[in-house]
mmCIF file of N, CA and C in Angstrom:
data_model
loop_
_atom_site.group_PDB
_atom_site.id
_atom_site.type_symbol
_atom_site.label_atom_id
_atom_site.label_comp_id
_atom_site.label_asym_id
_atom_site.label_seq_id
_atom_site.Cartn_x
_atom_site.Cartn_y
_atom_site.Cartn_z
ATOM 1 N N MET A 1 -29.297 5.779 -13.896
ATOM 2 C CA MET A 1 -29.094 6.351 -15.232
ATOM 3 C C MET A 1 -30.195 7.281 -15.654
ATOM 4 N N ILE A 2 -31.434 7.097 -15.097
ATOM 5 C CA ILE A 2 -32.526 8.071 -15.511
ATOM 6 C C ILE A 2 -32.209 9.467 -14.843
ATOM 7 N N ILE A 3 -31.709 9.282 -13.622
ATOM 8 C CA ILE A 3 -31.377 10.727 -13.094
ATOM 9 C C ILE A 3 -30.189 11.515 -13.805
ATOM 10 N N LEU A 4 -29.185 10.713 -14.370
ATOM 11 C CA LEU A 4 -28.193 11.265 -15.281
ATOM 12 C C LEU A 4 -28.793 11.756 -16.480
ATOM 13 N N GLN A 5 -29.755 11.104 -17.068
ATOM 14 C CA GLN A 5 -30.591 11.456 -18.273
ATOM 15 C C GLN A 5 -31.227 12.780 -18.157
ATOM 16 N N LEU A 6 -31.996 12.984 -16.987
ATOM 17 C CA LEU A 6 -32.416 14.134 -16.645
ATOM 18 C C LEU A 6 -31.580 15.347 -16.428
ATOM 19 N N LYS A 7 -30.465 15.196 -15.937
ATOM 20 C CA LYS A 7 -29.441 16.156 -15.839
ATOM 21 C C LYS A 7 -28.961 16.525 -17.082
ATOM 22 N N PHE A 8 -28.951 15.649 -17.952
ATOM 23 C CA PHE A 8 -28.477 16.087 -19.448
ATOM 24 C C PHE A 8 -29.453 17.178 -20.136
ATOM 25 N N LYS A 9 -30.637 16.896 -19.751
ATOM 26 C CA LYS A 9 -31.759 17.524 -20.410
ATOM 27 C C LYS A 9 -31.748 19.136 -19.714
ATOM 28 N N PHE A 10 -31.258 19.099 -18.594
ATOM 29 C CA PHE A 10 -31.365 20.398 -17.947
ATOM 30 C C PHE A 10 -30.007 21.011 -17.927
ATOM 31 N N LEU A 11 -28.941 20.313 -18.280
ATOM 32 C CA LEU A 11 -27.604 20.888 -18.254
ATOM 33 C C LEU A 11 -26.781 20.313 -19.369
ATOM 34 N N PRO A 12 -26.923 20.886 -20.530
ATOM 35 C CA PRO A 12 -26.549 20.254 -21.760
ATOM 36 C C PRO A 12 -24.848 20.289 -21.709
ATOM 37 N N SER A 13 -24.209 21.237 -20.938
ATOM 38 C CA SER A 13 -22.756 21.294 -20.855
ATOM 39 C C SER A 13 -22.389 20.119 -20.068
ATOM 40 N N LEU A 14 -23.141 19.618 -19.289
ATOM 41 C CA LEU A 14 -22.828 18.209 -18.505
ATOM 42 C C LEU A 14 -22.515 17.071 -19.379
ATOM 43 N N ARG A 15 -23.626 17.005 -20.287
ATOM 44 C CA ARG A 15 -23.608 15.996 -21.346
ATOM 45 C C ARG A 15 -22.111 16.270 -22.212
ATOM 46 N N SER A 16 -21.955 17.248 -22.446
ATOM 47 C CA SER A 16 -20.730 17.492 -23.264
ATOM 48 C C SER A 16 -19.399 17.188 -22.532
ATOM 49 N N GLN A 17 -19.470 17.255 -21.265
ATOM 50 C CA GLN A 17 -18.377 16.824 -20.498
ATOM 51 C C GLN A 17 -18.125 15.342 -20.420
ATOM 52 N N TYR A 18 -19.451 14.695 -20.245
ATOM 53 C CA TYR A 18 -19.395 13.255 -20.225
ATOM 54 C C TYR A 18 -18.996 12.619 -21.637
ATOM 55 N N GLU A 19 -19.529 13.283 -22.588
ATOM 56 C CA GLU A 19 -19.097 12.898 -24.093
ATOM 57 C C GLU A 19 -17.466 12.806 -24.245
ATOM 58 N N THR A 20 -16.891 14.054 -23.564
ATOM 59 C CA THR A 20 -15.358 14.284 -23.665
ATOM 60 C C THR A 20 -14.687 12.971 -22.913
ATOM 61 N N LYS A 21 -15.218 12.734 -21.793
ATOM 62 C CA LYS A 21 -14.500 11.680 -20.928
ATOM 63 C C LYS A 21 -14.921 10.329 -21.635
ATOM 64 N N ILE A 22 -15.955 9.987 -22.167
ATOM 65 C CA ILE A 22 -16.130 8.804 -23.074
ATOM 66 C C ILE A 22 -15.236 8.717 -24.264
ATOM 67 N N SER A 23 -15.012 9.872 -25.031
ATOM 68 C CA SER A 23 -14.269 9.859 -26.017
ATOM 69 C C SER A 23 -12.795 9.559 -25.822
ATOM 70 N N GLN A 24 -12.395 10.248 -24.728
ATOM 71 C CA GLN A 24 -10.854 9.933 -24.182
ATOM 72 C C GLN A 24 -10.718 8.588 -23.766
ATOM 73 N N ARG A 25 -11.669 7.965 -23.222
ATOM 74 C CA ARG A 25 -11.593 6.544 -22.696
ATOM 75 C C ARG A 25 -11.653 5.538 -23.961
ATOM 76 N N ALA A 26 -12.484 5.878 -24.762
ATOM 77 C CA ALA A 26 -12.726 5.033 -26.025
ATOM 78 C C ALA A 26 -11.431 5.028 -26.749
ATOM 79 N N LYS A 27 -10.732 6.157 -26.918
ATOM 80 C CA LYS A 27 -9.373 6.344 -27.556
ATOM 81 C C LYS A 27 -8.403 5.390 -26.901
ATOM 82 N N GLN A 28 -8.502 5.577 -25.635
ATOM 83 C CA GLN A 28 -7.268 4.689 -24.948
ATOM 84 C C GLN A 28 -7.525 3.293 -25.229
ATOM 85 N N ASP A 29 -8.869 2.799 -25.272
ATOM 86 C CA ASP A 29 -9.252 1.579 -25.458
ATOM 87 C C ASP A 29 -9.344 0.955 -26.762
ATOM 88 N N ASN A 30 -9.287 1.828 -27.724
ATOM 89 C CA ASN A 30 -9.300 1.602 -29.023
ATOM 90 C C ASN A 30 -10.738 1.204 -29.623
ATOM 91 N N TYR A 31 -11.757 2.020 -29.017
ATOM 92 C CA TYR A 31 -13.073 1.762 -29.456
ATOM 93 C C TYR A 31 -13.450 2.878 -30.687
ATOM 94 N N THR A 32 -13.009 2.279 -31.861
ATOM 95 C CA THR A 32 -13.090 3.366 -32.961
ATOM 96 C C THR A 32 -14.307 3.915 -33.307
ATOM 97 N N ALA A 33 -15.271 3.142 -32.961
ATOM 98 C CA ALA A 33 -16.637 3.689 -33.406
ATOM 99 C C ALA A 33 -17.189 4.772 -32.409
ATOM 100 N N LEU A 34 -16.574 4.991 -31.334
ATOM 101 C CA LEU A 34 -17.114 5.799 -30.357
ATOM 102 C C LEU A 34 -16.302 7.155 -30.853
ATOM 103 N N THR A 35 -16.747 7.706 -31.893
ATOM 104 C CA THR A 35 -15.893 9.139 -32.190
ATOM 105 C C THR A 35 -16.834 10.319 -31.658
ATOM 106 N N ASP A 36 -16.276 11.362 -31.747
ATOM 107 C CA ASP A 36 -16.988 12.557 -31.234
ATOM 108 C C ASP A 36 -18.403 12.684 -31.936
ATOM 109 N N SER A 37 -18.336 12.621 -33.206
ATOM 110 C CA SER A 37 -19.631 12.781 -34.080
ATOM 111 C C SER A 37 -20.617 11.775 -33.839
ATOM 112 N N ASN A 38 -20.264 10.620 -33.473
ATOM 113 C CA ASN A 38 -21.290 9.418 -33.107
ATOM 114 C C ASN A 38 -21.757 9.787 -31.756
ATOM 115 N N LEU A 39 -20.853 10.155 -30.991
ATOM 116 C CA LEU A 39 -21.307 10.516 -29.382
ATOM 117 C C LEU A 39 -22.305 11.517 -29.601
ATOM 118 N N LYS A 40 -22.112 12.545 -30.294
ATOM 119 C CA LYS A 40 -23.072 13.705 -30.416
ATOM 120 C C LYS A 40 -24.463 13.216 -30.856
ATOM 121 N N GLU A 41 -24.505 12.377 -31.722
ATOM 122 C CA GLU A 41 -25.859 11.848 -32.141
ATOM 123 C C GLU A 41 -26.539 10.632 -31.327
ATOM 124 N N ALA A 42 -25.651 10.381 -30.221
ATOM 125 C CA ALA A 42 -26.214 9.288 -29.317
ATOM 126 C C ALA A 42 -27.103 9.830 -28.490
ATOM 127 N N SER A 43 -28.158 9.004 -27.965
ATOM 128 C CA SER A 43 -29.271 9.285 -27.051
ATOM 129 C C SER A 43 -28.603 9.569 -25.671
ATOM 130 N N ASP A 44 -29.395 10.221 -24.736
ATOM 131 C CA ASP A 44 -28.818 10.565 -23.353
ATOM 132 C C ASP A 44 -28.622 9.200 -22.677
ATOM 133 N N LEU A 45 -29.684 8.216 -22.801
ATOM 134 C CA LEU A 45 -29.403 7.033 -22.379
ATOM 135 C C LEU A 45 -28.095 6.381 -22.727
ATOM 136 N N THR A 46 -27.684 6.425 -23.975
ATOM 137 C CA THR A 46 -26.530 5.779 -24.600
ATOM 138 C C THR A 46 -25.243 6.510 -23.853
ATOM 139 N N ILE A 47 -25.504 7.690 -23.693
ATOM 140 C CA ILE A 47 -24.172 8.332 -23.181
ATOM 141 C C ILE A 47 -24.055 8.061 -21.609
ATOM 142 N N ALA A 48 -25.170 7.986 -20.953
ATOM 143 C CA ALA A 48 -25.251 7.529 -19.479
ATOM 144 C C ALA A 48 -24.669 6.083 -19.496
ATOM 145 N N ASN A 49 -24.935 5.152 -20.175
ATOM 146 C CA ASN A 49 -24.659 3.898 -20.154
ATOM 147 C C ASN A 49 -23.146 3.676 -20.351
ATOM 148 N N LEU A 50 -22.687 4.490 -21.447
ATOM 149 C CA LEU A 50 -21.226 4.483 -21.781
ATOM 150 C C LEU A 50 -20.584 4.967 -20.723
ATOM 151 N N TYR A 51 -20.834 5.978 -20.214
ATOM 152 C CA TYR A 51 -20.163 6.563 -18.923
ATOM 153 C C TYR A 51 -19.846 5.601 -17.841
ATOM 154 N N TRP A 52 -20.940 4.872 -17.462
ATOM 155 C CA TRP A 52 -20.864 3.929 -16.383
ATOM 156 C C TRP A 52 -20.237 2.758 -16.816
ATOM 157 N N TYR A 53 -20.253 2.201 -18.145
ATOM 158 C CA TYR A 53 -19.626 1.236 -18.643
ATOM 159 C C TYR A 53 -17.892 1.373 -18.454
ATOM 160 N N PHE A 54 -17.581 2.641 -18.796
ATOM 161 C CA PHE A 54 -16.142 3.027 -18.723
ATOM 162 C C PHE A 54 -15.806 3.161 -17.332
ATOM 163 N N GLN A 55 -16.704 3.420 -16.369
ATOM 164 C CA GLN A 55 -16.130 3.385 -14.990
ATOM 165 C C GLN A 55 -16.029 2.061 -14.529
ATOM 166 N N ASP A 56 -16.687 1.222 -15.018
ATOM 167 C CA ASP A 56 -16.549 -0.280 -14.592
ATOM 168 C C ASP A 56 -15.373 -1.033 -15.187
ATOM 169 N N VAL A 57 -14.806 -0.437 -16.416
ATOM 170 C CA VAL A 57 -13.664 -1.058 -17.081
ATOM 171 C C VAL A 57 -12.508 -1.497 -16.152
ATOM 172 N N PRO A 58 -11.984 -0.595 -15.252
ATOM 173 C CA PRO A 58 -10.940 -1.091 -14.238
ATOM 174 C C PRO A 58 -11.311 -2.125 -13.509
ATOM 175 N N ILE A 59 -12.523 -2.276 -13.060
ATOM 176 C CA ILE A 59 -12.971 -3.529 -12.193
ATOM 177 C C ILE A 59 -12.864 -4.694 -12.863
ATOM 178 N N LYS A 60 -13.304 -4.625 -14.226
ATOM 179 C CA LYS A 60 -13.339 -5.814 -15.048
ATOM 180 C C LYS A 60 -11.926 -6.257 -15.396
ATOM 181 N N GLN A 61 -10.935 -5.238 -15.579
ATOM 182 C CA GLN A 61 -9.664 -5.683 -15.769
ATOM 183 C C GLN A 61 -8.979 -6.132 -14.474
ATOM 184 N N MET A 62 -9.328 -5.706 -13.446
ATOM 185 C CA MET A 62 -8.830 -6.397 -12.179
ATOM 186 C C MET A 62 -9.373 -7.683 -12.104
ATOM 187 N N ILE A 63 -10.492 -8.050 -12.263
ATOM 188 C CA ILE A 63 -11.151 -9.328 -11.965
ATOM 189 C C ILE A 63 -10.474 -10.310 -13.154
ATOM 190 N N HIS A 64 -10.157 -9.720 -14.498
ATOM 191 C CA HIS A 64 -9.553 -10.502 -15.374
ATOM 192 C C HIS A 64 -8.053 -10.889 -14.924
ATOM 193 N N LYS A 65 -7.343 -9.854 -14.343
ATOM 194 C CA LYS A 65 -6.176 -10.018 -13.944
ATOM 195 C C LYS A 65 -5.967 -11.021 -12.834
ATOM 196 N N ASN A 66 -7.057 -10.995 -11.800
ATOM 197 C CA ASN A 66 -6.918 -11.852 -10.769
ATOM 198 C C ASN A 66 -7.359 -13.353 -11.274
ATOM 199 N N THR A 67 -8.259 -13.359 -12.219
ATOM 200 C CA THR A 67 -8.490 -14.735 -12.701
ATOM 201 C C THR A 67 -7.154 -15.201 -13.298
ATOM 202 N N ILE A 68 -6.473 -14.626 -14.043
ATOM 203 C CA ILE A 68 -5.067 -15.012 -14.752
ATOM 204 C C ILE A 68 -4.277 -15.425 -13.672
ATOM 205 N N ASN A 69 -4.091 -14.467 -12.606
ATOM 206 C CA ASN A 69 -3.166 -14.906 -11.568
ATOM 207 C C ASN A 69 -3.588 -16.062 -10.834
ATOM 208 N N ASN A 70 -4.851 -16.376 -10.528
ATOM 209 C CA ASN A 70 -5.250 -17.535 -10.161
ATOM 210 C C ASN A 70 -4.921 -18.753 -10.745
ATOM 211 N N LYS A 71 -5.170 -18.761 -12.055
ATOM 212 C CA LYS A 71 -4.782 -19.893 -12.975
ATOM 213 C C LYS A 71 -3.194 -20.162 -12.906
ATOM 214 N N ILE A 72 -2.495 -19.164 -13.017
ATOM 215 C CA ILE A 72 -1.110 -19.251 -13.020
ATOM 216 C C ILE A 72 -0.547 -20.171 -11.671
ATOM 217 N N GLU A 73 -1.244 -19.533 -10.535
ATOM 218 C CA GLU A 73 -0.767 -20.106 -9.244
ATOM 219 C C GLU A 73 -1.338 -21.548 -9.114
ATOM 220 N N ALA A 74 -2.384 -21.869 -9.799
ATOM 221 C CA ALA A 74 -2.996 -23.290 -9.704
ATOM 222 C C ALA A 74 -1.885 -24.225 -10.622
ATOM 223 N N LEU A 75 -1.448 -23.576 -11.572
ATOM 224 C CA LEU A 75 -0.542 -24.333 -12.481
ATOM 225 C C LEU A 75 0.857 -24.594 -11.732
ATOM 226 N N ARG A 76 1.204 -23.566 -10.928
ATOM 227 C CA ARG A 76 2.562 -23.699 -10.167
ATOM 228 C C ARG A 76 2.363 -24.722 -9.125
ATOM 229 N N LEU A 77 1.262 -24.730 -8.441
ATOM 230 C CA LEU A 77 0.926 -25.784 -7.466
ATOM 231 C C LEU A 77 0.924 -27.202 -8.063
ATOM 232 N N ASP A 78 0.286 -27.184 -9.198
ATOM 233 C CA ASP A 78 0.246 -28.613 -9.919
ATOM 234 C C ASP A 78 1.557 -28.920 -10.266
ATOM 235 N N LEU A 79 2.435 -28.153 -10.844
ATOM 236 C CA LEU A 79 3.646 -28.544 -11.216
ATOM 237 C C LEU A 79 4.605 -28.812 -10.029
ATOM 238 N N SER A 80 4.378 -28.215 -9.048
ATOM 239 C CA SER A 80 5.266 -28.557 -7.755
ATOM 240 C C SER A 80 4.878 -29.813 -7.169
ATOM 241 N N ASN A 81 3.804 -30.323 -7.332
ATOM 242 C CA ASN A 81 3.162 -31.629 -6.873
ATOM 243 C C ASN A 81 3.570 -32.865 -7.803
ATOM 244 N N THR A 82 4.102 -32.510 -8.928
ATOM 245 C CA THR A 82 4.507 -33.737 -9.680
ATOM 246 C C THR A 82 6.000 -33.950 -9.738
#
C-alpha cells in the first residue's frame, strides 16, 4: 500500500482512476458513504486500502457462498441419515 500511496503522489491521475473504480464498485454494493466528493477528501492511504478491499470482495463472496453450500450439504446428509 505504501508503494501505491507514493504512486498517487507522483501520478495524481492514477489516484483519480482508482477513485473512479472505487466509486463504481461502491455504487454496485450500495456503500452510500463512498461518494465521489468523500473519496476526493480521503487520504492516499484510504484510497489504497479501499481499492484493495474491493479487489478482495469477490473472494469474500466466494468464501461465504462455499460456507453456505457446505452447510446445505451437511443438512442434506443429516436429513438423508434420518
